[in-house]
Coordinates of C-alpha atoms in Angstrom, one line a residue:
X5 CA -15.9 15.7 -3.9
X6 CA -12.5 16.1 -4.9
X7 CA -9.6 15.6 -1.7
X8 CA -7.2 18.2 -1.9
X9 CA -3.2 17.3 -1.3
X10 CA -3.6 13.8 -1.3
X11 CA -3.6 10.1 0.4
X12 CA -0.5 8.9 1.7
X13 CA -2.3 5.4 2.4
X14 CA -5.5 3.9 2.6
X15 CA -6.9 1.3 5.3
X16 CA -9.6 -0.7 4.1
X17 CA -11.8 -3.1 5.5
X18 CA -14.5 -4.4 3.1
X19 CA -16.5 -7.4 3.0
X20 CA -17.9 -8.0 6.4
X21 CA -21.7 -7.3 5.9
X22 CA -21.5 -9.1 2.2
X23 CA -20.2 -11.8 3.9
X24 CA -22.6 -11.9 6.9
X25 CA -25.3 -11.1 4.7
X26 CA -24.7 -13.7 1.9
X27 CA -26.9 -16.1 1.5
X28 CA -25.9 -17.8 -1.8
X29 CA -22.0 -17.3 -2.2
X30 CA -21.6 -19.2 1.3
X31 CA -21.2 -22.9 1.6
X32 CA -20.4 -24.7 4.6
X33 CA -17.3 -25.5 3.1
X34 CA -16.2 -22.8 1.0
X35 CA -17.5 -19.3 0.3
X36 CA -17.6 -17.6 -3.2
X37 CA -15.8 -14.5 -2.5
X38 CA -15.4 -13.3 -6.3
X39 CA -18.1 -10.6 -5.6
X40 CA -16.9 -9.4 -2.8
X41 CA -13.3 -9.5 -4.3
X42 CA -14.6 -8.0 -7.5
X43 CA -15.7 -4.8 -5.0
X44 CA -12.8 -4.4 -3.2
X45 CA -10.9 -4.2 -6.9
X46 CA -13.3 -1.6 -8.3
X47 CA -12.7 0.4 -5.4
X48 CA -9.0 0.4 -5.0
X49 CA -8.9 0.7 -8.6
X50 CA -11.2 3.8 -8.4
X51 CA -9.0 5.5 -5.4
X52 CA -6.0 4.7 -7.1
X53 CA -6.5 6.2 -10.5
X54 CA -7.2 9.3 -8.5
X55 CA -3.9 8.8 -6.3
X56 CA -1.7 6.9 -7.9
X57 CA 0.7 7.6 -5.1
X58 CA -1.4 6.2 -2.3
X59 CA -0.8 2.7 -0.9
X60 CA -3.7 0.6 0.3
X61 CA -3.8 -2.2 3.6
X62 CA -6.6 -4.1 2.8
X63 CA -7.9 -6.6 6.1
X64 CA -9.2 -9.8 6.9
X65 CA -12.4 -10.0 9.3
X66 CA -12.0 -11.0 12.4
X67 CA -13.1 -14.2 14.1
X68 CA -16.2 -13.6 16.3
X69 CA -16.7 -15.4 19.4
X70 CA -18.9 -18.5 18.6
X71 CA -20.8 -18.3 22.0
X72 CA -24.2 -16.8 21.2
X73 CA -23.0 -16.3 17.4
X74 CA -26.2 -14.4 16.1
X75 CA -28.4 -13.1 18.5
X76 CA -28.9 -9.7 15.9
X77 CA -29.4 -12.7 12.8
X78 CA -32.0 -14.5 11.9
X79 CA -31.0 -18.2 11.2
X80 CA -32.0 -18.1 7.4
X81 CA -28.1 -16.1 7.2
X82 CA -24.7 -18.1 7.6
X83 CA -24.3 -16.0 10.2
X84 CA -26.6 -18.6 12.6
X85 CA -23.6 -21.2 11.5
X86 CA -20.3 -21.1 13.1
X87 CA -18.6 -23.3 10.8
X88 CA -19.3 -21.8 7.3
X89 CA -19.0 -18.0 9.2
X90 CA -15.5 -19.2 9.9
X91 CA -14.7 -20.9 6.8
X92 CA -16.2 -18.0 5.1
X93 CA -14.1 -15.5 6.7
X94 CA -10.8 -18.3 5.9
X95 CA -11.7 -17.9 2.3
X96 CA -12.0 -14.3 2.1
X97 CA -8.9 -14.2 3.9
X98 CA -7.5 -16.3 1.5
X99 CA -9.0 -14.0 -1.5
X100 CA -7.7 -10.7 -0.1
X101 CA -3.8 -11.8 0.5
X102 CA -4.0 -13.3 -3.1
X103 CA -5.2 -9.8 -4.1
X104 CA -2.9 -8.1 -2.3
X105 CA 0.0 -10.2 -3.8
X106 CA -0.5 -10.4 -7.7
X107 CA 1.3 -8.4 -9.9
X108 CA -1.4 -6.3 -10.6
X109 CA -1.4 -5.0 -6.7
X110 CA 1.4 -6.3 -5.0
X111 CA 3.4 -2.7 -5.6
X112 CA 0.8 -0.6 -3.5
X113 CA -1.8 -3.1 -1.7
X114 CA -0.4 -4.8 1.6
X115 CA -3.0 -7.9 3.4
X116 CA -3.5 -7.2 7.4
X117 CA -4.4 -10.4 9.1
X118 CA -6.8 -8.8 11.4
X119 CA -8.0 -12.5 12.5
X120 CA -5.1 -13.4 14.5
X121 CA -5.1 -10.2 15.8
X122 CA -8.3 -9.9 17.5
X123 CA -9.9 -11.9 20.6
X124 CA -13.5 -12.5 19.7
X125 CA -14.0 -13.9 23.1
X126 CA -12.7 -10.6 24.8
X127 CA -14.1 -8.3 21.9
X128 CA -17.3 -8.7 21.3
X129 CA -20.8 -7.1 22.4
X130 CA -21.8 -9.7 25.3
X131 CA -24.6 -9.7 27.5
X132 CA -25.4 -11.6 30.4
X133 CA -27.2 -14.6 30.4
X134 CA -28.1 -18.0 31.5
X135 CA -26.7 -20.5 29.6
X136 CA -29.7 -23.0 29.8
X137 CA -33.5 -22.7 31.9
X138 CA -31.8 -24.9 34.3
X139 CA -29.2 -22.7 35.3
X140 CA -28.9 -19.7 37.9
X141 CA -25.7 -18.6 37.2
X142 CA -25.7 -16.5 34.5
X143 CA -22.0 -16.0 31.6
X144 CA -21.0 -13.8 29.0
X145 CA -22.7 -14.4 25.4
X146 CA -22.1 -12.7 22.5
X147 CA -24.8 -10.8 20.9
X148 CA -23.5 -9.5 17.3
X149 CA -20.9 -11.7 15.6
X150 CA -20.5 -8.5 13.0
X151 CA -19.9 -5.4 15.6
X152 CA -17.7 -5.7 17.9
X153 CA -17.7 -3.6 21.2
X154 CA -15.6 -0.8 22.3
X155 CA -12.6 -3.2 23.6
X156 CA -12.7 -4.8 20.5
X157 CA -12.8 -2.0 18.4
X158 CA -9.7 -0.9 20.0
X159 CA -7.9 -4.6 19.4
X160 CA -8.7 -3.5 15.8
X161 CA -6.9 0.0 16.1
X162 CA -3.9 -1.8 17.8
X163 CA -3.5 -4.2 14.3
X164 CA -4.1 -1.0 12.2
X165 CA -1.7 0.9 14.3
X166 CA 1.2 -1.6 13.7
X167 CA 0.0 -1.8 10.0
X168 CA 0.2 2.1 9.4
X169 CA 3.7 2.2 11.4
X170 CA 5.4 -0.9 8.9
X171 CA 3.7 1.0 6.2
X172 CA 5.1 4.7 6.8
X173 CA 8.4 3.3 7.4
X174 CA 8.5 1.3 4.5
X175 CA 7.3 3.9 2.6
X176 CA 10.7 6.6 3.6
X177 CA 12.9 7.5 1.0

C-alpha cells in the first residue's frame, strides 16, 4: 500500500511486548536489546527509504507500577520480576537514545523519554483487592504491567504531544 503525499514525522514506540515477552535476552542485570534494536533499525530504515523527508521520535517504555506487576504473566516471563522489567526497560532506554544519536540517525531520529513522563502508579489498569487473606480493606493493584489504562494512555499522548510540537517547530524553515 503505497501513502500518497507523504509523512512529515513518524512516532514510534517499539519494543514493549519483545521485551515483556523475552525470555532469553533478559538478565536481572542487563537486557540484550540488539534484537529489538536491530527491529527498530529495519523499520525506520524501511520508512525512510520510502520518505526520506520524514523524521522519526522513537520512545522509551514506561515504568509500570510494581504493585501487582503481572497478574496477565505467568512467572516463567521477566515480567513476574520487577527488577530485571525495570533494568530491562533502563537498557532499552539506553539502546534507543544511542540509536537516536549516531551519525547514522541523529539527522532525522529524535529519543522521547516516555519513562519520566508517565506515572505507573496513576496509569495503569488496577483492580481492587486485598492485599493479604488477613486484610479487609481492600487497595489499588495493578493488573497489566504492559497496557496501561485510559488515564495512562492519555499521560502517553501528553509526552507525544510535547514531542510532535518541539518536533514541528524545529522542523520550520
Amino acid at each position: 500500500n503505497k501513502i500518497s503525499g507523504g509523512i512529515d514525522l513518524c512516532l514510534v514506540g517499539l519494543g514493549g511486548n519483545d521485551l515483556f515477552c523475552s525470555k532469553k535476552n533478559m538478565g536481572i542485570f542487563h537486557t540484550d536489546t540488539t534484537a529489538i534494536v536491530a527491529s527498530a533499525k529495519a523499520f525506520i530504515d524501511a520508512l525512510h527509504r520510502e520518505f526520506p523527508a520524514c523524521r522519526f521520535a522513537i520512545a522509551s517504555l514506561p515504568f509500570p507500577d510494581v504493585d501487582g506487576y503481572g497478574e496477565n504473566y505467568d512467572c516463567k516471563t521477566p515480567v513476574s520480576n520487577a527488577f530485571a522489567l525495570t533494568n530491562g526497560i533502563i537498557d532499552l532506554a539506553a539502546a534507543y537514545e544511542e540509536l537516536a544519536e549516531s551519525p547514522e540517525y541523529a539527522a532525522f531520529v529524535e529519543y522521547l523519554n516516555l519513562a519520566c513522563q508517565f506515572d505507573g502508579r496513576h496509569g495503569g489498569r488496577l483492580k481492587m483487592r486485598l492485599p493479604s487473606l488477613r486484610s479487609s480493606h481492600e487497595e489499588p493493584i495493578c493488573i497489566n504491567a504492559l497496557h496501561p489504562s485510559k488515564d495512562g494512555y492519555m499521560m502517553f499522548a501528553d509526552a507525544w504531544y510535547r514531542t510532535i510540537t518541539a518536533s514541528l517547530n524545529r522542523m520550520r524553515p
